[in-house]
Short mmCIF file of C-alpha atoms in Angstrom, two decimals:
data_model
loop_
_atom_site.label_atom_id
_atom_site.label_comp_id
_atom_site.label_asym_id
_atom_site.label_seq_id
_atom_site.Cartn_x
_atom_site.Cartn_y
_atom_site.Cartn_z
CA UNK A 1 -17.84 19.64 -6.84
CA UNK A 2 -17.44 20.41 -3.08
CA UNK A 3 -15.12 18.04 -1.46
CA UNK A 4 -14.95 16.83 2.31
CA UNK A 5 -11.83 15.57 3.31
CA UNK A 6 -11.41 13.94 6.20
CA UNK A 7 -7.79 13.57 7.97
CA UNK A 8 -6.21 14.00 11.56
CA UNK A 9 -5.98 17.77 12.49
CA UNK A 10 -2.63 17.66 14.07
CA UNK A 11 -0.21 16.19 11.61
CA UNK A 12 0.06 16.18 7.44
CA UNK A 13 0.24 12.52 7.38
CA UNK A 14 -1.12 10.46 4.52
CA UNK A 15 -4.24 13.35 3.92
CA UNK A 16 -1.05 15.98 2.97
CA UNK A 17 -1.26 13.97 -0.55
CA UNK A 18 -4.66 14.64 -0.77
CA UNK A 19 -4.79 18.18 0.63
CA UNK A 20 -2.20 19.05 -2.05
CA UNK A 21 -4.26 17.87 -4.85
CA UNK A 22 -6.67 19.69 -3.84
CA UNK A 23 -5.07 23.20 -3.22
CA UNK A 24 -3.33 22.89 -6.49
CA UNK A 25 -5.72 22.30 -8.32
CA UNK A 26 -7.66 24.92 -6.47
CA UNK A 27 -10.46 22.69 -5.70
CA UNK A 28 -13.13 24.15 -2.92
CA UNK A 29 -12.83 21.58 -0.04
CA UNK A 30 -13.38 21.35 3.77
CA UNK A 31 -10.87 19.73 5.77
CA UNK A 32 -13.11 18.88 8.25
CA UNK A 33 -11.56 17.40 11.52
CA UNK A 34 -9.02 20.78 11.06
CA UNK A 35 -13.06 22.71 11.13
CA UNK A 36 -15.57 20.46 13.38
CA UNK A 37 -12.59 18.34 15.66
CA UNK A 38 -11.38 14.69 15.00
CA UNK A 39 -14.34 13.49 17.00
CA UNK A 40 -16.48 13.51 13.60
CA UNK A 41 -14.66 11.96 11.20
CA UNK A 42 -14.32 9.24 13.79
CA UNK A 43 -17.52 8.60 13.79
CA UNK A 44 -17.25 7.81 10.16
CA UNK A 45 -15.16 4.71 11.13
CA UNK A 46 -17.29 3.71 13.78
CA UNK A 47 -19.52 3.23 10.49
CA UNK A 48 -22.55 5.24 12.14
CA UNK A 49 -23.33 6.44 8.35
CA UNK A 50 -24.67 4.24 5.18
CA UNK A 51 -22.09 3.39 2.55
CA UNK A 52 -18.59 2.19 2.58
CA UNK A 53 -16.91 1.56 5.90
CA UNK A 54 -12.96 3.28 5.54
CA UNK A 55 -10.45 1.66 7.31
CA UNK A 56 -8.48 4.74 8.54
CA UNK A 57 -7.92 8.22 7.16
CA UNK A 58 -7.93 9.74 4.67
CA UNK A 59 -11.32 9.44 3.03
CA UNK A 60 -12.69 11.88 0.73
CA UNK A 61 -16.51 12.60 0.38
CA UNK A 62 -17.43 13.29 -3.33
CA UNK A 63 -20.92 14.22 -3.54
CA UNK A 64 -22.33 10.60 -2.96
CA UNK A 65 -19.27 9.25 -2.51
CA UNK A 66 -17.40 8.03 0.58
CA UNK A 67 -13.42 7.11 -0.91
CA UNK A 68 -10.59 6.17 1.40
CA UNK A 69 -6.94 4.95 0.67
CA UNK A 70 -4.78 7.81 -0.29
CA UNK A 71 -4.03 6.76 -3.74
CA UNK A 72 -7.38 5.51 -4.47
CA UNK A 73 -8.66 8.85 -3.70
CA UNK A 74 -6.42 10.52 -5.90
CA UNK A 75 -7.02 8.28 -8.89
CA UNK A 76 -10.51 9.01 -8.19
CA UNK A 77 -9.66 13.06 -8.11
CA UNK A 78 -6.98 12.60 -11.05
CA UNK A 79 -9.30 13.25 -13.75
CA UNK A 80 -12.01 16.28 -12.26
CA UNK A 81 -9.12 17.64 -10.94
CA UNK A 82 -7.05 17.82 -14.65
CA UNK A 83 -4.15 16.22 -12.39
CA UNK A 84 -3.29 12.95 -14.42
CA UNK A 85 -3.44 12.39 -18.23
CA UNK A 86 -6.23 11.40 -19.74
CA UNK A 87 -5.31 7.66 -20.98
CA UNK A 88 -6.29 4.44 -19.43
CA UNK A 89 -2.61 3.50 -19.24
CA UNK A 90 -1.36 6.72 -18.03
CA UNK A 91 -3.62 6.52 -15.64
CA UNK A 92 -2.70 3.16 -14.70
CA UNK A 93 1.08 4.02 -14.29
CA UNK A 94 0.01 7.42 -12.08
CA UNK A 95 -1.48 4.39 -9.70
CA UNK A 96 1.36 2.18 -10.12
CA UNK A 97 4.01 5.34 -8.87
CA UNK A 98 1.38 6.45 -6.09
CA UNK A 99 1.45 3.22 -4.96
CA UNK A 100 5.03 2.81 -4.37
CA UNK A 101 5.06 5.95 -2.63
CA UNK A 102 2.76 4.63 -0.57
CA UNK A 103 5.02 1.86 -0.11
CA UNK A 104 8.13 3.84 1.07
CA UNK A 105 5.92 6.02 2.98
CA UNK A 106 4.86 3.32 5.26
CA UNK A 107 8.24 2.02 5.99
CA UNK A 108 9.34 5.38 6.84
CA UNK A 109 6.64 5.11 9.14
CA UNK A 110 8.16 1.85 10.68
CA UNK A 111 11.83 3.27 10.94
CA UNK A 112 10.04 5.55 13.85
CA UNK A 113 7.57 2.77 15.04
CA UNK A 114 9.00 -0.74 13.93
CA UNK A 115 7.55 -2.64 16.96
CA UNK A 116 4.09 -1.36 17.18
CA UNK A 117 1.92 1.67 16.36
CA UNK A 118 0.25 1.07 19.44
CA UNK A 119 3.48 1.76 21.61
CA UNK A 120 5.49 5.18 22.04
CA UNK A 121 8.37 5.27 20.21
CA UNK A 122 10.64 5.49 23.16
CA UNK A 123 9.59 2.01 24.13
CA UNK A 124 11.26 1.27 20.45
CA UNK A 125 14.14 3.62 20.17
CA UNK A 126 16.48 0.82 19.84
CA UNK A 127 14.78 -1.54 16.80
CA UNK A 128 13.89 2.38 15.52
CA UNK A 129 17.75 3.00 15.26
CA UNK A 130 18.20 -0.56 13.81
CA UNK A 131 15.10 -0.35 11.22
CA UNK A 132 15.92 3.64 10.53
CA UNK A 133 19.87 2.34 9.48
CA UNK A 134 18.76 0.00 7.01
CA UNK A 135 15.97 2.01 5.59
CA UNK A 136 18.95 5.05 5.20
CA UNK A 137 21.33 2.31 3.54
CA UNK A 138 19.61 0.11 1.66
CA UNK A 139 15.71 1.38 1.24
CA UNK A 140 15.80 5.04 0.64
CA UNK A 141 18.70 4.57 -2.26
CA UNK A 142 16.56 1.71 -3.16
CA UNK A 143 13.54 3.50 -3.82
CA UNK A 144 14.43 7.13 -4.12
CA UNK A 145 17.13 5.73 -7.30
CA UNK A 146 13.97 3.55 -8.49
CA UNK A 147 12.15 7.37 -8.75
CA UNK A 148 15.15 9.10 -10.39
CA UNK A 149 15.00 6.43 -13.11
CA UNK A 150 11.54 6.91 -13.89
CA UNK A 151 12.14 10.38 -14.30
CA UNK A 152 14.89 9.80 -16.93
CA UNK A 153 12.96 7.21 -18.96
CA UNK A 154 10.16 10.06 -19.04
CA UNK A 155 12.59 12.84 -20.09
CA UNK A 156 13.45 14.46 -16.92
CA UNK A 157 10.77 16.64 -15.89
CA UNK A 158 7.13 14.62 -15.04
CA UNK A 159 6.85 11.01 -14.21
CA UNK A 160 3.78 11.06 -16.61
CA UNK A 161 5.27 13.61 -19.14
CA UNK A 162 2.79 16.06 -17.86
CA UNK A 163 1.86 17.17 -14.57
CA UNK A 164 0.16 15.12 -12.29
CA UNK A 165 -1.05 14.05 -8.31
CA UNK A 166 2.51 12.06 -8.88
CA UNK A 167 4.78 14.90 -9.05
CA UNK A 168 2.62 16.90 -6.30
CA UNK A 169 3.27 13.11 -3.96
CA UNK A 170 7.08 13.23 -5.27
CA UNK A 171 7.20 16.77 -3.64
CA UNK A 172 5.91 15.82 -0.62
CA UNK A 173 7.72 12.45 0.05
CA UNK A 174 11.34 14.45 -1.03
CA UNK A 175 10.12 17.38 1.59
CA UNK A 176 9.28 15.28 4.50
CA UNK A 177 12.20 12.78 3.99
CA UNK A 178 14.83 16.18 3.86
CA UNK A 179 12.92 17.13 7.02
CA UNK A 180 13.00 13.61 9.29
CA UNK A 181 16.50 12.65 7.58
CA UNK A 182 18.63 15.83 6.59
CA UNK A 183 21.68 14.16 7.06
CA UNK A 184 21.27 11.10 5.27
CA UNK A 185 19.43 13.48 2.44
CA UNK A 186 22.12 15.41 2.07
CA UNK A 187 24.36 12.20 0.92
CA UNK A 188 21.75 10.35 -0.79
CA UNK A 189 20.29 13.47 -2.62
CA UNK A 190 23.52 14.16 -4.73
CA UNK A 191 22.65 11.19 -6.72
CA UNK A 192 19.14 12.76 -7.16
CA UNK A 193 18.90 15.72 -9.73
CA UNK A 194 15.94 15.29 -10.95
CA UNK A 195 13.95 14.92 -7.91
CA UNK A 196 15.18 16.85 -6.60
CA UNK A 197 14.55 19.89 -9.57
CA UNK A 198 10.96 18.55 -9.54
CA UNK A 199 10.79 19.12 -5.58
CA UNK A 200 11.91 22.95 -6.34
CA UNK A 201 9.33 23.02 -9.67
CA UNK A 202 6.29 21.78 -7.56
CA UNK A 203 7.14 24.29 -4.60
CA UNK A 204 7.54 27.05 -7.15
CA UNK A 205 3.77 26.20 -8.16
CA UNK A 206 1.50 29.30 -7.63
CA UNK A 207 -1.28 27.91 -5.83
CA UNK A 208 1.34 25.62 -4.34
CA UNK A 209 3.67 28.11 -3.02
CA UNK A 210 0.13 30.00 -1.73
CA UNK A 211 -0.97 26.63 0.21
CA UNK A 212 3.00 25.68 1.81
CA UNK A 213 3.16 29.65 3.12
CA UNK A 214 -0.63 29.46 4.30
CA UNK A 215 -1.46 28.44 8.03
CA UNK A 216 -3.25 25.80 6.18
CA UNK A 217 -0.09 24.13 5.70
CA UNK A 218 0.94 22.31 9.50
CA UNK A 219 4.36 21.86 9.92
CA UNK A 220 6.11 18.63 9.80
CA UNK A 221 6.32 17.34 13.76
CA UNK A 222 6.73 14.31 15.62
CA UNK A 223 3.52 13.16 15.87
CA UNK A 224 3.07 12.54 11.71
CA UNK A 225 4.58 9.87 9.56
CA UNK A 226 7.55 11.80 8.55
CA UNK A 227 9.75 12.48 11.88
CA UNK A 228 12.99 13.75 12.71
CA UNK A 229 14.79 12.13 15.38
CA UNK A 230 18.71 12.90 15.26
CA UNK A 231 19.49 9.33 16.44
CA UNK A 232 17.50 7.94 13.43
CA UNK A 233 19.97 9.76 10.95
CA UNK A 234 23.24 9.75 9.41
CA UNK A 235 25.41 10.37 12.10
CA UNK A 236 26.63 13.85 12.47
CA UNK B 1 -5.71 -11.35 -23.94
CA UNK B 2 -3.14 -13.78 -23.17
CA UNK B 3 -1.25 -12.90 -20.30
CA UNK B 4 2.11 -12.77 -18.69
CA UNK B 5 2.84 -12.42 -14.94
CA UNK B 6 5.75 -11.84 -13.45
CA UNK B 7 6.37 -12.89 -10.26
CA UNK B 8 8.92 -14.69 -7.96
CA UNK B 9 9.09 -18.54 -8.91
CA UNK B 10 9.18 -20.04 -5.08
CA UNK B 11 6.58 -18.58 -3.29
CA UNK B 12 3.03 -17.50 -3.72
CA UNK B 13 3.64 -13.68 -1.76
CA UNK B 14 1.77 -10.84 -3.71
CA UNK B 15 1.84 -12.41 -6.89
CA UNK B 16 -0.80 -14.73 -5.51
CA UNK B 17 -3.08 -12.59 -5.34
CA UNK B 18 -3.34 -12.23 -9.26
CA UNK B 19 -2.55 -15.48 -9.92
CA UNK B 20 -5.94 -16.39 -7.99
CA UNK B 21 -7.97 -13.47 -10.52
CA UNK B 22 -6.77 -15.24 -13.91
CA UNK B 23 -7.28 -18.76 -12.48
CA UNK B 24 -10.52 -17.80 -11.30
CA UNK B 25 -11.35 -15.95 -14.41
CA UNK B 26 -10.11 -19.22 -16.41
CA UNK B 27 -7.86 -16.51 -18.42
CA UNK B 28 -4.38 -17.60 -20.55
CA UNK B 29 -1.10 -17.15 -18.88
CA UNK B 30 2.01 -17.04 -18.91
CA UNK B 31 3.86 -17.59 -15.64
CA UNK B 32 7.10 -16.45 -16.66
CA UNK B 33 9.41 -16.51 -13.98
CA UNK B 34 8.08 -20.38 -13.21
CA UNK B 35 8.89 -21.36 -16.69
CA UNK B 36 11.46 -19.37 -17.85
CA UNK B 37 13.55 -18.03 -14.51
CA UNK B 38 13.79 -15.39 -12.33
CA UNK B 39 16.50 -13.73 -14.15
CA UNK B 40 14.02 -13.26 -17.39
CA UNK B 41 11.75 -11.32 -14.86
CA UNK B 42 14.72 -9.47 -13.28
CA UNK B 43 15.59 -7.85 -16.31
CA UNK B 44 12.64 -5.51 -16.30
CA UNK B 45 13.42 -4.13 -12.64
CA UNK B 46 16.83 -3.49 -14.27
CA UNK B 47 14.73 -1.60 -17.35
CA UNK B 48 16.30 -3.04 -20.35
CA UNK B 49 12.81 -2.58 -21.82
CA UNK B 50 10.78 -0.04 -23.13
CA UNK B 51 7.78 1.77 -21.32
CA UNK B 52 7.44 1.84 -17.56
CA UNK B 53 9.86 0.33 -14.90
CA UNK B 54 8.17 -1.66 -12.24
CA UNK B 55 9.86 -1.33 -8.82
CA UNK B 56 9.09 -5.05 -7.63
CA UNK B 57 7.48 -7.71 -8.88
CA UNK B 58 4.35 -8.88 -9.09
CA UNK B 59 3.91 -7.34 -12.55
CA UNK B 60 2.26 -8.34 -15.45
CA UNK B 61 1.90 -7.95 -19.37
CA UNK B 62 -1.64 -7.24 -20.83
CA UNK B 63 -0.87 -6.39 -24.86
CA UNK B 64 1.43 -3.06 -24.87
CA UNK B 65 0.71 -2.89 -20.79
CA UNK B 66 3.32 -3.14 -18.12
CA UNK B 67 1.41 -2.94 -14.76
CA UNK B 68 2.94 -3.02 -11.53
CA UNK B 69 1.42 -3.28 -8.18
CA UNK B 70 -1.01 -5.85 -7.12
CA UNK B 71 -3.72 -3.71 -6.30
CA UNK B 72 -3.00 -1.40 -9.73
CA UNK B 73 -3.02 -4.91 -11.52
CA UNK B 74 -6.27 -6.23 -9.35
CA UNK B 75 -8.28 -2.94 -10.56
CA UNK B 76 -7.10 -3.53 -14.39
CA UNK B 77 -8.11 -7.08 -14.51
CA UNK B 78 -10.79 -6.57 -13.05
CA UNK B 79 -13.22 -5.58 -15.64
CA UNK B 80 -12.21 -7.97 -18.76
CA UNK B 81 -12.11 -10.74 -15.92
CA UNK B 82 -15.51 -9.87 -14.81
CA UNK B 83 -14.01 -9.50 -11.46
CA UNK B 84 -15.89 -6.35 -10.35
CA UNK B 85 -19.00 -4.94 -10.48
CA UNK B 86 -19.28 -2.36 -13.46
CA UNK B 87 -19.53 0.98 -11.99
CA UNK B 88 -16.94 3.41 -11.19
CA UNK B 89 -17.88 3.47 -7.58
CA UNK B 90 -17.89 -0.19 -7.29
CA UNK B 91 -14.26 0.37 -8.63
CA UNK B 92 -13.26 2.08 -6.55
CA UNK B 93 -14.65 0.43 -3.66
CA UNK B 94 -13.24 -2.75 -4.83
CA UNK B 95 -9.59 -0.95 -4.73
CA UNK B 96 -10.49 0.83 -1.42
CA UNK B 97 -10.79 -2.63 0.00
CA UNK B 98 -7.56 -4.13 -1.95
CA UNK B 99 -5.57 -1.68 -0.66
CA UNK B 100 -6.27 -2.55 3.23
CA UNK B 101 -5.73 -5.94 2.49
CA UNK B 102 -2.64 -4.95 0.93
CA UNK B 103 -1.42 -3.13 4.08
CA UNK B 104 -2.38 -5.99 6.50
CA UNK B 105 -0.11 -8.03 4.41
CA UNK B 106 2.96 -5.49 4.62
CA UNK B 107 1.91 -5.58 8.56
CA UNK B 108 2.36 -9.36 8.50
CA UNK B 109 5.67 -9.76 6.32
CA UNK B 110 6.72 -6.90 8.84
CA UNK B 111 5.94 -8.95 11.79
CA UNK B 112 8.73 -11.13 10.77
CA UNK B 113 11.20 -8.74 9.42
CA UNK B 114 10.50 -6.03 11.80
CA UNK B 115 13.95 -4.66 11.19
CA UNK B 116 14.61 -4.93 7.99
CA UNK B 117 14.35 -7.08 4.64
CA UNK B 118 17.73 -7.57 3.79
CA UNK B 119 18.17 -9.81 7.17
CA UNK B 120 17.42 -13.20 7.69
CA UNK B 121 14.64 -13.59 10.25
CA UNK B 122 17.27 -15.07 13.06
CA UNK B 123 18.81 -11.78 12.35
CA UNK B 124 15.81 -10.07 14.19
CA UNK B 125 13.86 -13.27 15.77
CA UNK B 126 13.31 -11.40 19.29
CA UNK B 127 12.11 -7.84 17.47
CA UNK B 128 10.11 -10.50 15.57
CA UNK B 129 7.89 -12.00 18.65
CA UNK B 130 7.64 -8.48 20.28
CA UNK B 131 5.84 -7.66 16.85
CA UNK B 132 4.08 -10.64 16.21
CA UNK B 133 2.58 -10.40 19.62
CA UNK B 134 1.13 -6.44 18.82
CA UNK B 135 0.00 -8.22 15.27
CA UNK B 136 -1.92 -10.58 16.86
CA UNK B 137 -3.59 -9.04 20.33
CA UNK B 138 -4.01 -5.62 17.96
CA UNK B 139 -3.80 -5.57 14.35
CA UNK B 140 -5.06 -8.88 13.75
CA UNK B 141 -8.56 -7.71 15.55
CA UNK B 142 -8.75 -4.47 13.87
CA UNK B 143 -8.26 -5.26 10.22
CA UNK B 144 -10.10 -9.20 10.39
CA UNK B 145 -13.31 -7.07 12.43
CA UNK B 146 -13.25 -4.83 9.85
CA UNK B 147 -13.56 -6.53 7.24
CA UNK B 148 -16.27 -8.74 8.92
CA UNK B 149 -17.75 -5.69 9.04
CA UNK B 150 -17.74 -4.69 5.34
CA UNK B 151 -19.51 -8.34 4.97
CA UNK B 152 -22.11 -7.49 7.06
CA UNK B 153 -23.07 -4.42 5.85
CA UNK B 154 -23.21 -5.49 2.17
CA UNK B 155 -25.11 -8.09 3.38
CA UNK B 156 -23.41 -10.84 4.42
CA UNK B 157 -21.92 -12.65 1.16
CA UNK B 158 -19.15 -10.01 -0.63
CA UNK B 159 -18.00 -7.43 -0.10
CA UNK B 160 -19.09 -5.70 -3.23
CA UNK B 161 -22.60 -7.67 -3.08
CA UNK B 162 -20.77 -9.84 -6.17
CA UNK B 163 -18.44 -11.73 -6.56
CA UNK B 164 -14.93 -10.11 -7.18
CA UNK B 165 -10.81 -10.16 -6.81
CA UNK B 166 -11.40 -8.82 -3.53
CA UNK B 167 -13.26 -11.88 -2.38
CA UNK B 168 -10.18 -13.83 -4.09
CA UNK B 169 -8.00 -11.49 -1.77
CA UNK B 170 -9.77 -12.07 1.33
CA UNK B 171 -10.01 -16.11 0.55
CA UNK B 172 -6.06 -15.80 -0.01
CA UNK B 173 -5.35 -13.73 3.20
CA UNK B 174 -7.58 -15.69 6.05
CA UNK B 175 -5.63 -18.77 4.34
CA UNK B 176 -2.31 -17.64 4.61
CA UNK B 177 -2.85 -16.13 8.27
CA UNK B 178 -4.25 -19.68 9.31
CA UNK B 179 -1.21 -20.82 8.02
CA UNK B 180 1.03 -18.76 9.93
CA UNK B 181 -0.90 -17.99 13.11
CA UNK B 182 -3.06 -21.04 13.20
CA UNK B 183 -3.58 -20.75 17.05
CA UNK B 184 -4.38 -17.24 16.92
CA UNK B 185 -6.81 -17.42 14.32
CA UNK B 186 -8.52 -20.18 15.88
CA UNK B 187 -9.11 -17.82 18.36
CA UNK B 188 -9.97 -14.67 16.99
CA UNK B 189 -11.67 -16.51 13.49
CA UNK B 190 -14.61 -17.22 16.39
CA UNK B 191 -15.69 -13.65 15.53
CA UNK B 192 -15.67 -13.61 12.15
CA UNK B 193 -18.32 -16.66 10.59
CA UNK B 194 -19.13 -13.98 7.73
CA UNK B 195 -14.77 -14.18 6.78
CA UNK B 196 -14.61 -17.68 7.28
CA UNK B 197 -17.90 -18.53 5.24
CA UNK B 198 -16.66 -16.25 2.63
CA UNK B 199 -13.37 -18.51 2.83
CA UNK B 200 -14.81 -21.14 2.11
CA UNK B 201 -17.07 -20.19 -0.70
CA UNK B 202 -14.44 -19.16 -2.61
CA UNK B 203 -12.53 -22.31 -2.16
CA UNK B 204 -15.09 -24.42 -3.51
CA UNK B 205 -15.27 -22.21 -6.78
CA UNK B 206 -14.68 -24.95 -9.26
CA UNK B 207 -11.84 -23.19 -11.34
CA UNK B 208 -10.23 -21.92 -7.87
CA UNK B 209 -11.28 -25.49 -6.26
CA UNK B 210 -8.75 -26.71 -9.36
CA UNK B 211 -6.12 -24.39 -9.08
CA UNK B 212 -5.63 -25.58 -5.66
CA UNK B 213 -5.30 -29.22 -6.33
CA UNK B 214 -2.83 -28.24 -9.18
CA UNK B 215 0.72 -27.67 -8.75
CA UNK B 216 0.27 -24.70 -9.93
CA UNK B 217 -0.35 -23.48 -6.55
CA UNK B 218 2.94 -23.25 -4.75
CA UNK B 219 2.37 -24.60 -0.87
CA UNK B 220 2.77 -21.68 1.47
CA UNK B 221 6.56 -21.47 2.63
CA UNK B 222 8.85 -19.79 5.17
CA UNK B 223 10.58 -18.10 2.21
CA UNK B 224 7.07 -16.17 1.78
CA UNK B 225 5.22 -13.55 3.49
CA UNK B 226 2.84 -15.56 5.30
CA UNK B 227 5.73 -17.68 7.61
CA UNK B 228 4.57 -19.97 10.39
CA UNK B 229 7.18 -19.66 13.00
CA UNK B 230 5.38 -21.31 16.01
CA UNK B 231 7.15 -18.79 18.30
CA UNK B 232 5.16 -15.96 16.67
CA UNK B 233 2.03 -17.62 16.77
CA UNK B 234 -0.30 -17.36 20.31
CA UNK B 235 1.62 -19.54 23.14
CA UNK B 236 0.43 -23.21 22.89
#
């Protein structure tokens, strides 16, 4: 199978956990707003094709299929792609895990924008450095602690004792929170060993380490979901 | 299968929205936390069981199953329920469309705990009515045409062409936003007869038409996720 994904061309964002799938898994794909320009995937939203209507990126096209949501893409790519076990429940729990990164990845998104997407975040700087305290104090232990748990239950090394789109999301979410937070990761993260080890495992991938040194890879920036503003950390 | 759900005993929030599948569905439940205590359901999230750790409730037992997530739980119950169409693309479809309605509702808890969770709402009342107001003139519009949309392309009725949780969800969400914002959705519910139609169908299901005459079915509170605060709500 061919895939198209579709995602923004300027930032990671929420496609990142798809792209990654894909490159480690060393599935042929397009990525192509980053080929043909945002202006046609937009059209996809505008609905100008038959099928499903997405609501936002990223969508995936799978042969006939049209798939958006993040993690409903990937439980759609877990099992062509060898990247989740093969059990109903295992499969169910991969969800279940994507989901709450999903979660935590959208109210890192509101520590940088906790008024309104629609404004800049300099017309919110001051709820940001409200929101961005609590979410260091209180949300990040909250759910970061939740992850290192889940890893000990499952015996240190894989959420799902094998690997899986989870530990390839668990990467990413521990990468871009160390980039938009280094300060506050620095604190948090010594109550994190096995996260953290995974982070190092995943990065040490083959096809992995090939995609993060490619120009394929973007760099973090302050346009995506994962930013680093120096007022929004621990302070110095 | 005889169920058990776990979910917060005073207010309908996410747990709702699988409540609404097994009454629907006229499946056995347990609702444990309403008959036994939030503390029973608390112990989970602290992990003194086996198998996986939920991060929040609503969560539910199906046999050996612990599923987490609403969505994750949605797309289980789904086919024993009869809840969704049978094919894997209808699936996924189904959980495409879950998982928008999903992020509308972390849009609209947000819009009154903009700041952050672990503050009352007089804590951040004023962030609160700058975000309301972007939910309403922006958000609102986007997701409610959207979906609107979906209706109209799969031809008017459901979204999946048959009935399924997802018209459960969308019955559940238009209520609870007329509850909270019943000005503004008096005003923008003018554009969406194929959403409020739908609303109504589902209403008049005779199983859901029971469940809501039941006490079963908590009233919509301020200690919930849909809140009516007036001030948040379009100016009178």
């Amino acid at each position: 199978m061919h895939y198209q994904l579709f995602y923004w061309s300027g930032i990671q964002g929420r496609g990142e956990f798809v792209r990654l799938a894909l490159e480690d898994a060393g599935a042929p794909y397009d990525d192509i707003a980053r080929e043909q320009g945002d202006d046609v995937m937009v059209q996809y939203l505008d609905g100008v094709h038959d099928g499903p209507l997405p609501f936002a990126p990223p969508f995936l096209k799978a042969g006939r299929l049209l798939i958006a949501q993040t993690a409903n893409i990937l439980h759609h790519l877990g099992p062509p792609l060898d990247l989740v076990p093969d059990s109903e429940s295992r499969r169910l729990l991969a969800q279940q895990l994507q989901l709450t990164i999903a979660d935590l990845v959208a109210e890192v998104h509101d520590s940088h924008h906790p008024i309104a997407g629609s404004l800049y975040y300099e017309e919110q700087r001051s709820e940001a450095v409200r929101r961005a305290a609590d979410l260091r104090e209180t949300r990040l232990p909250k759910y970061l602690d939740y992850f290192e748990q889940v890893l000990e239950r499952s015996g240190g090394h894989h959420p799902l004792h094998a690997h899986s789109y989870v530990d390839l999301s668990l990467f990413q979410l521990m990468s871009g929170l160390e980039y938009a937070f280094p300060r506050a990761m620095l604190r948090i993260g010594r109550q994190l060993p096995l996260l953290r080890a995974l982070k190092e495992r995943v990065a040490q991938r083959p096809r992995v380490a090939a995609y993060l040194a490619s120009p394929r890879r973007l760099p973090f920036n302050e346009s995506g979901i994962f930013r680093h503003y120096p007022e929004l950390d621990d302070p110095a």
